[in-house]
Amino acid sequence: MSKPNIKSLDMMKFTAMVPTREEKIAAAPAKKLPELKSYKANELAAALHPTVQHLVVAEVIDAAPDVKTFVLKADAEAGTKSLAYFSAGQYLSLSLKIGESTITRPYSLSSSPQEALEGKYMLTIKRAGEGLVSNFILDNWKVGEKVTASAPLGVFTYELLRDAGTVIGLAGGSGITPFRSLAKAIADGDEDAKLILLYGSRTLEDAVFQAEFKELEKSCDKFKLVNVLSDAEAEGCEHGFITADLIKKYAPADEDYSIFMCGPQAMYNFADKEIATLGIRRKFVRHELFGEYRNPEKDADFPKGKEGKYTLSVKMAGKEFTIPCTSEESLLVAMERAGIAAPAQCRSGICGYCHSQLLKGDVYVPKSVDGRRLADLQFGYIHPCITFPVSDVSIDVPPARTV
Amino acid sequence: MDRQYDVIVVGAGNGGLVAAANCAKHGLKTLLLEKHNIPGGCATSFVRGRFEFEPSLHELCSVGTPENPDTVYKIFDELGAKIDWRYENNMYRVIAKGENGYDVTVKGGIDGYCDSIEAACPGSRKSVKAFLDLVVNCKQAVEYITKKKGNPNKLVMALKYGNFMRCASHSVEEVQIALGMPEKARNIVNTYWGYLGVPTDELNCMHYLNMVTGYVKDGAAMPAKRSHELSEALIKVFQDNGGEVWYNSEVTEFLTDESGRINGVVANGDKLFAKEIISNVIPNNVYSRMDEKKVPENDLKLANAREFGISLETVYIGCDCTAEELGVKDYTVFVVNDPNPRVEHDTRGLYIVNSLNKVVPESSPEGTCTLFFTYLCYGSDIPKDLKPEEYKKWKNAHAEKYIKDYEELMGIDIRSHIEEISVATPVTFARYLGTPDGTIYGYKLSGWDHLMSRTAHVKADFTIPGLTFVGGHSSRGDGYSSSYIIGYQHSNQVINRLKGGN
């Protein structure tokens, strides 16, 4: 064998490079390229994450006083052939036009993933004092109403690789909706977990899904419901609030458990203090979205004396708007009031979908809900859903994609 | 609404960002259109709980330092993009399973590199050093060819740049074997094949050599605030120079005039016109969004002739303990089921584990760390009968397999520390990038379709007037540095055409 030498390689092969390429190209057909949906990865992506879902109200069910469940089906006429599958705990962001306003709202799916395969989604919506959109839906949606929704979104889901085998669900009021989905997903064998649901209501009459939950408890030994009534006493129910003692009473004594909570901000504030006394690792405590941030001006770190009405200039893909805004309301709400279709999904500062650029002016962003990326802070980007003006402000916002 | 620009850049991925920033910097009226709500394509970040994850960057090549700037550093510097760079000078640890397996940590710098491989494979030093040294002749040749504007004197090439010609027309392993490099050393040296997606018995030697020597010389660089920092820094340059960027503005159509020249696009229902269009969108998706009859037969044939590059399954984990507590010591660990790259490729036997805290300690909150698993695969690996409702279980089962495998290999417990986890697959990339089968790497850098043959043929590959391609599907192939460099080079050609002169 001769000594290793790079000169044993034919350098003239270099001159064959281009002719070889040309031969390959010449030999290929000049046919139309395959459509994207013919690729498996793209087909699944489109099925799981449609840009928009066109739905139609198929049924309205009275669930409790001032609570209705809307059954939604795919609106094939409008172009949605089937409903996107999802994980229990996810939500839909609805796009609505109310008067002059274009508004979005996230609502957890109360239906199970299995029910989506059967062709229906369910949203269970409660009338609320400040709930402009919820009240509008309860008053206006009838069978046949056309609804524009996002794909299923959100990360308030059970993760087998992360969460404990037992979930203690803390539900407050309409925060029950994702837990109906999870309870049914467990019963259907779609989630491998045990759910002990502590469901806080004022009275038993306010508690929804009671008959269904009873049936689920009978048919599935991985689900248990405990009604916790604040304003009433009833047989088989706990009385008061969801305290650390109550959690301890129902939680497994000798193994880890995850706490999932969904409800109003006041419930989170209370429950977080209680849970802190239990010494549970942070990874085992999960909150659903906080929702609209209210009363920013009452925050200790709100800029003093900056409450007031201001002017908001919006640049949006070549269009410009000048509208009023106030320090009481987020920049997103100001745009919605003016009928500007701004992008929004979680409305809680977290998902980043409304990511926009602050061009000029001063704003207040509550630290507790500031879900921005680090570079966003450096380069001046904001999430308008939790950003409040404290001067005249100019921003650059992408147009909503679902419109 | 009709609007006229000098340049419209379609897609704010790495190639599009640099191209757009460069055009604006040269005073061209430039519009950048991006279908997502943020820039970057793969160069972005996402937040889960208290963690902000890096979704794609492993090690940025060819950056260098302010004292010794390399190509990427120079491009960012010339554009005026300021980045908080952090460096990793160790190259990698590679654990090969099986009978002829090994566990080797490879250091950076020419001596460190050669010493590491010599220690693992005695007698290999000379051949490894000779391999690295080939890059000198290759670089000189490229400089000469550039100086001759692509028309070098054949005799000069043959006399002075023979080794370049050999490297440019042979596979990595053909060259290494000719240099007498022992098999074990070859396998260790070729650990990086996954970064280009093609095993080294097929991968073009010049391309690989360029990358490896880049890492040996400069180490790897990472931005302090995930890749989102890179992308927003480039947007800042673009805007500071008068550029206009529209997000959530997907181009649904490429417009042509009667002569077949691309002269505009449609986005948000508006027609937008420009003298030149730069596409960061893969040619397949451009051709399907324009008048079919205007796609030249040659260009269409090329698209049909090509294979798609690899995609990935990735697992992002936020742990509620530090890397030290977890027992993670290295920034980059390659785990392979066999030492041989071809076997690794054909059996999908390669995954990479990164812990960014090793390079950017504050990249996750105090008392925590992140792990990033990358498994090489193709979109076409997804079972054809996988239903949407089975997808999450399918991807989680894969994630669990890699986690378990790594736990057993390293003797550590990851599972009980998982505070956040997110799993991406080719489906995620198909959704986010919109590429066929979720390819991240554009077209496969195959035996005939590699860096050198693409570069030599670029003008004949893409013949639609008014349209220039940048990005991972372009002539340099995939990777952050390649996309930045090609975005810069190809936009310079556009600038020259519009502004004249050199």
Short mmCIF file of N, CA and C in Angstrom, two decimals, chain B residues 398-502:
data_model
loop_
_atom_site.label_atom_id
_atom_site.label_comp_id
_atom_site.label_asym_id
_atom_site.label_seq_id
_atom_site.Cartn_x
_atom_site.Cartn_y
_atom_site.Cartn_z
N HIS B 398 -41.95 9.70 22.05
CA HIS B 398 -40.59 9.91 21.54
C HIS B 398 -39.76 10.69 22.56
N ALA B 399 -40.35 11.76 23.08
CA ALA B 399 -39.62 12.59 24.05
C ALA B 399 -39.22 11.74 25.26
N GLU B 400 -40.13 10.93 25.71
CA GLU B 400 -39.84 10.09 26.89
C GLU B 400 -38.69 9.15 26.61
N LYS B 401 -38.66 8.63 25.39
CA LYS B 401 -37.59 7.70 25.00
C LYS B 401 -36.22 8.38 25.07
N TYR B 402 -36.11 9.60 24.54
CA TYR B 402 -34.80 10.28 24.58
C TYR B 402 -34.41 10.62 26.02
N ILE B 403 -35.39 11.07 26.79
CA ILE B 403 -35.09 11.46 28.17
C ILE B 403 -34.58 10.24 28.94
N LYS B 404 -35.30 9.15 28.81
CA LYS B 404 -34.90 7.91 29.51
C LYS B 404 -33.52 7.46 29.07
N ASP B 405 -33.30 7.48 27.78
CA ASP B 405 -32.02 7.04 27.25
C ASP B 405 -30.89 7.87 27.84
N TYR B 406 -31.10 9.17 27.88
CA TYR B 406 -30.05 10.07 28.39
C TYR B 406 -29.86 9.89 29.89
N GLU B 407 -30.97 9.71 30.60
CA GLU B 407 -30.87 9.46 32.04
C GLU B 407 -30.03 8.23 32.33
N GLU B 408 -30.29 7.16 31.59
CA GLU B 408 -29.56 5.91 31.82
C GLU B 408 -28.10 6.06 31.46
N LEU B 409 -27.85 6.72 30.33
CA LEU B 409 -26.49 6.92 29.85
C LEU B 409 -25.65 7.72 30.85
N MET B 410 -26.25 8.78 31.40
CA MET B 410 -25.49 9.69 32.26
C MET B 410 -25.68 9.37 33.74
N GLY B 411 -26.59 8.47 34.05
CA GLY B 411 -26.87 8.15 35.45
C GLY B 411 -27.46 9.33 36.20
N ILE B 412 -28.35 10.05 35.56
CA ILE B 412 -28.96 11.22 36.20
C ILE B 412 -30.49 11.10 36.18
N ASP B 413 -31.15 11.93 36.97
CA ASP B 413 -32.61 11.94 37.02
C ASP B 413 -33.12 13.28 36.50
N ILE B 414 -33.65 13.26 35.30
CA ILE B 414 -34.23 14.48 34.72
C ILE B 414 -35.72 14.54 35.02
N ARG B 415 -36.35 13.40 34.84
CA ARG B 415 -37.81 13.31 34.84
C ARG B 415 -38.46 14.00 36.05
N SER B 416 -37.93 13.75 37.25
CA SER B 416 -38.62 14.30 38.42
C SER B 416 -38.36 15.80 38.59
N HIS B 417 -37.47 16.36 37.75
CA HIS B 417 -37.18 17.79 37.85
C HIS B 417 -37.85 18.61 36.76
N ILE B 418 -38.65 17.97 35.93
CA ILE B 418 -39.25 18.70 34.81
C ILE B 418 -40.35 19.65 35.31
N GLU B 419 -40.04 20.93 35.22
CA GLU B 419 -41.05 21.93 35.61
C GLU B 419 -41.84 22.39 34.39
N GLU B 420 -41.15 22.49 33.25
CA GLU B 420 -41.84 22.82 32.00
C GLU B 420 -41.29 21.91 30.92
N ILE B 421 -42.15 21.52 30.00
CA ILE B 421 -41.69 20.71 28.87
C ILE B 421 -42.52 21.04 27.65
N SER B 422 -41.84 21.11 26.53
CA SER B 422 -42.53 21.34 25.27
C SER B 422 -41.82 20.47 24.24
N VAL B 423 -42.60 19.83 23.39
CA VAL B 423 -42.04 18.91 22.41
C VAL B 423 -42.43 19.38 21.02
N ALA B 424 -41.44 19.54 20.16
CA ALA B 424 -41.72 19.93 18.77
C ALA B 424 -41.31 18.80 17.85
N THR B 425 -41.94 18.72 16.71
CA THR B 425 -41.66 17.67 15.72
C THR B 425 -41.70 18.31 14.32
N PRO B 426 -41.47 17.53 13.29
CA PRO B 426 -41.62 18.11 11.95
C PRO B 426 -42.99 18.76 11.73
N VAL B 427 -43.99 18.29 12.47
CA VAL B 427 -45.33 18.90 12.34
C VAL B 427 -45.27 20.35 12.84
N THR B 428 -44.57 20.56 13.94
CA THR B 428 -44.41 21.92 14.48
C THR B 428 -43.70 22.81 13.48
N PHE B 429 -42.65 22.25 12.87
CA PHE B 429 -41.88 23.06 11.91
C PHE B 429 -42.66 23.29 10.62
N ALA B 430 -43.46 22.29 10.24
CA ALA B 430 -44.33 22.47 9.07
C ALA B 430 -45.32 23.60 9.35
N ARG B 431 -45.82 23.64 10.56
CA ARG B 431 -46.78 24.68 10.92
C ARG B 431 -46.08 26.04 10.96
N TYR B 432 -44.92 26.08 11.60
CA TYR B 432 -44.30 27.37 11.85
C TYR B 432 -43.57 27.91 10.63
N LEU B 433 -42.84 27.03 9.93
CA LEU B 433 -42.06 27.48 8.77
C LEU B 433 -42.85 27.36 7.48
N GLY B 434 -43.85 26.47 7.48
CA GLY B 434 -44.64 26.28 6.26
C GLY B 434 -43.89 25.54 5.17
N THR B 435 -42.77 24.92 5.51
CA THR B 435 -41.98 24.21 4.49
C THR B 435 -42.54 22.82 4.24
N PRO B 436 -42.31 22.26 3.04
CA PRO B 436 -42.78 20.91 2.76
C PRO B 436 -42.18 19.91 3.75
N ASP B 437 -43.04 19.10 4.34
CA ASP B 437 -42.65 18.08 5.32
C ASP B 437 -41.88 18.66 6.51
N GLY B 438 -42.05 19.93 6.75
CA GLY B 438 -41.41 20.55 7.91
C GLY B 438 -39.89 20.57 7.80
N THR B 439 -39.36 20.59 6.57
CA THR B 439 -37.90 20.64 6.46
C THR B 439 -37.38 21.95 7.06
N ILE B 440 -36.33 21.83 7.84
CA ILE B 440 -35.71 23.01 8.44
C ILE B 440 -34.50 23.39 7.60
N TYR B 441 -33.92 22.36 6.98
CA TYR B 441 -32.65 22.53 6.30
C TYR B 441 -32.83 22.77 4.79
N GLY B 442 -34.02 23.15 4.38
CA GLY B 442 -34.23 23.39 2.96
C GLY B 442 -34.04 22.10 2.17
N TYR B 443 -33.20 22.18 1.16
CA TYR B 443 -32.94 20.99 0.34
C TYR B 443 -31.72 20.27 0.88
N LYS B 444 -31.79 18.95 0.77
CA LYS B 444 -30.68 18.12 1.24
C LYS B 444 -29.38 18.45 0.49
N LEU B 445 -28.31 18.58 1.24
CA LEU B 445 -27.00 18.86 0.64
C LEU B 445 -26.41 17.55 0.13
N SER B 446 -27.05 17.00 -0.88
CA SER B 446 -26.70 15.66 -1.32
C SER B 446 -25.45 15.67 -2.19
N GLY B 447 -25.04 14.47 -2.62
CA GLY B 447 -23.81 14.28 -3.36
C GLY B 447 -23.69 15.15 -4.60
N TRP B 448 -24.81 15.48 -5.24
CA TRP B 448 -24.72 16.34 -6.43
C TRP B 448 -25.21 17.76 -6.14
N ASP B 449 -25.92 17.93 -5.01
CA ASP B 449 -26.59 19.21 -4.74
C ASP B 449 -25.98 19.87 -3.51
N HIS B 450 -24.66 20.04 -3.54
CA HIS B 450 -23.97 20.53 -2.35
C HIS B 450 -23.53 21.98 -2.52
N LEU B 451 -22.94 22.50 -1.47
CA LEU B 451 -22.48 23.89 -1.44
C LEU B 451 -21.77 24.30 -2.73
N MET B 452 -20.80 23.48 -3.16
CA MET B 452 -19.97 23.88 -4.29
C MET B 452 -20.74 23.85 -5.61
N SER B 453 -21.51 22.79 -5.82
CA SER B 453 -22.23 22.72 -7.10
C SER B 453 -23.35 23.76 -7.13
N ARG B 454 -23.95 24.06 -5.98
CA ARG B 454 -24.97 25.11 -5.92
C ARG B 454 -24.35 26.47 -6.22
N THR B 455 -23.20 26.71 -5.58
CA THR B 455 -22.57 28.02 -5.73
C THR B 455 -22.13 28.24 -7.18
N ALA B 456 -21.56 27.19 -7.76
CA ALA B 456 -21.04 27.32 -9.14
C ALA B 456 -22.18 27.52 -10.14
N HIS B 457 -23.37 27.11 -9.75
CA HIS B 457 -24.46 27.03 -10.72
C HIS B 457 -25.60 27.98 -10.36
N VAL B 458 -25.38 28.87 -9.39
CA VAL B 458 -26.52 29.59 -8.80
C VAL B 458 -27.29 30.41 -9.84
N LYS B 459 -26.59 30.99 -10.78
CA LYS B 459 -27.28 31.83 -11.77
C LYS B 459 -28.15 31.00 -12.70
N ALA B 460 -27.71 29.76 -12.96
CA ALA B 460 -28.48 28.89 -13.84
C ALA B 460 -29.60 28.16 -13.08
N ASP B 461 -29.48 28.11 -11.76
CA ASP B 461 -30.50 27.42 -10.95
C ASP B 461 -31.79 28.22 -10.86
N PHE B 462 -31.63 29.53 -10.72
CA PHE B 462 -32.80 30.39 -10.48
C PHE B 462 -32.82 31.48 -11.55
N THR B 463 -33.73 31.34 -12.48
CA THR B 463 -33.66 32.21 -13.66
C THR B 463 -34.83 33.17 -13.77
N ILE B 464 -35.71 33.20 -12.77
CA ILE B 464 -36.83 34.14 -12.85
C ILE B 464 -36.30 35.55 -12.60
N PRO B 465 -36.46 36.47 -13.57
CA PRO B 465 -35.92 37.81 -13.36
C PRO B 465 -36.64 38.51 -12.21
N GLY B 466 -35.88 39.27 -11.45
CA GLY B 466 -36.47 40.05 -10.35
C GLY B 466 -36.59 39.29 -9.05
N LEU B 467 -36.20 38.00 -9.06
CA LEU B 467 -36.38 37.17 -7.86
C LEU B 467 -35.05 36.60 -7.40
N THR B 468 -34.73 36.81 -6.12
CA THR B 468 -33.49 36.31 -5.55
C THR B 468 -33.83 35.49 -4.31
N PHE B 469 -33.21 34.32 -4.18
CA PHE B 469 -33.47 33.48 -3.00
C PHE B 469 -32.37 33.63 -1.95
N VAL B 470 -32.80 33.70 -0.69
CA VAL B 470 -31.87 33.64 0.45
C VAL B 470 -32.45 32.62 1.44
N GLY B 471 -31.64 32.19 2.40
CA GLY B 471 -32.14 31.29 3.43
C GLY B 471 -31.53 29.91 3.33
N GLY B 472 -31.99 29.02 4.20
CA GLY B 472 -31.43 27.67 4.31
C GLY B 472 -31.57 26.84 3.05
N HIS B 473 -32.56 27.19 2.21
CA HIS B 473 -32.76 26.44 0.97
C HIS B 473 -31.84 26.96 -0.14
N SER B 474 -31.10 28.03 0.16
CA SER B 474 -30.30 28.68 -0.86
C SER B 474 -28.93 27.99 -1.03
N SER B 475 -28.01 28.66 -1.71
CA SER B 475 -26.82 27.94 -2.17
C SER B 475 -25.89 27.47 -1.05
N ARG B 476 -25.86 28.13 0.09
CA ARG B 476 -24.95 27.69 1.14
C ARG B 476 -25.53 26.59 2.01
N GLY B 477 -26.80 26.34 1.83
CA GLY B 477 -27.43 25.34 2.68
C GLY B 477 -27.84 25.93 4.00
N ASP B 478 -28.13 25.02 4.94
CA ASP B 478 -28.78 25.42 6.19
C ASP B 478 -27.80 25.93 7.23
N GLY B 479 -28.34 26.34 8.34
CA GLY B 479 -27.52 26.80 9.46
C GLY B 479 -27.61 28.30 9.59
N TYR B 480 -27.53 28.77 10.83
CA TYR B 480 -27.64 30.21 11.08
C TYR B 480 -26.59 30.99 10.29
N SER B 481 -25.31 30.58 10.43
CA SER B 481 -24.25 31.38 9.83
C SER B 481 -24.40 31.38 8.31
N SER B 482 -24.72 30.20 7.74
CA SER B 482 -24.88 30.14 6.28
C SER B 482 -26.02 31.04 5.82
N SER B 483 -27.12 31.05 6.58
CA SER B 483 -28.25 31.88 6.18
C SER B 483 -27.91 33.37 6.28
N TYR B 484 -27.19 33.73 7.33
CA TYR B 484 -26.78 35.14 7.45
C TYR B 484 -25.86 35.53 6.30
N ILE B 485 -24.89 34.64 6.02
CA ILE B 485 -23.89 34.96 5.00
C ILE B 485 -24.55 35.06 3.62
N ILE B 486 -25.42 34.10 3.31
CA ILE B 486 -26.05 34.12 1.99
C ILE B 486 -27.03 35.29 1.88
N GLY B 487 -27.68 35.63 2.98
CA GLY B 487 -28.57 36.80 2.97
C GLY B 487 -27.79 38.06 2.64
N TYR B 488 -26.58 38.12 3.17
CA TYR B 488 -25.72 39.28 2.95
C TYR B 488 -25.20 39.29 1.51
N GLN B 489 -24.66 38.15 1.07
CA GLN B 489 -24.06 38.09 -0.28
C GLN B 489 -25.10 38.33 -1.37
N HIS B 490 -26.23 37.65 -1.25
CA HIS B 490 -27.23 37.78 -2.31
C HIS B 490 -27.91 39.15 -2.31
N SER B 491 -28.05 39.75 -1.13
CA SER B 491 -28.64 41.10 -1.12
C SER B 491 -27.64 42.10 -1.69
N ASN B 492 -26.35 41.83 -1.53
CA ASN B 492 -25.35 42.71 -2.15
C ASN B 492 -25.50 42.72 -3.66
N GLN B 493 -25.81 41.55 -4.22
CA GLN B 493 -26.01 41.49 -5.68
C GLN B 493 -27.23 42.33 -6.09
N VAL B 494 -28.29 42.25 -5.27
CA VAL B 494 -29.49 43.03 -5.56
C VAL B 494 -29.17 44.53 -5.46
N ILE B 495 -28.43 44.88 -4.42
CA ILE B 495 -28.05 46.29 -4.22
C ILE B 495 -27.24 46.78 -5.42
N ASN B 496 -26.30 45.93 -5.87
CA ASN B 496 -25.48 46.32 -7.03
C ASN B 496 -26.34 46.54 -8.27
N ARG B 497 -27.30 45.67 -8.47
CA ARG B 497 -28.15 45.82 -9.66
C ARG B 497 -28.96 47.12 -9.58
N LEU B 498 -29.44 47.43 -8.38
CA LEU B 498 -30.29 48.62 -8.25
C LEU B 498 -29.50 49.92 -8.18
N LYS B 499 -28.30 49.83 -7.62
CA LYS B 499 -27.54 51.07 -7.42
C LYS B 499 -26.38 51.21 -8.38
N GLY B 500 -26.11 50.14 -9.15
CA GLY B 500 -24.98 50.19 -10.07
C GLY B 500 -23.66 50.10 -9.33
N GLY B 501 -22.59 50.14 -10.09
CA GLY B 501 -21.26 50.11 -9.48
C GLY B 501 -20.98 48.74 -8.90
N ASN B 502 -20.01 48.65 -7.97
CA ASN B 502 -19.60 47.38 -7.41
C ASN B 502 -20.38 47.02 -6.17
#
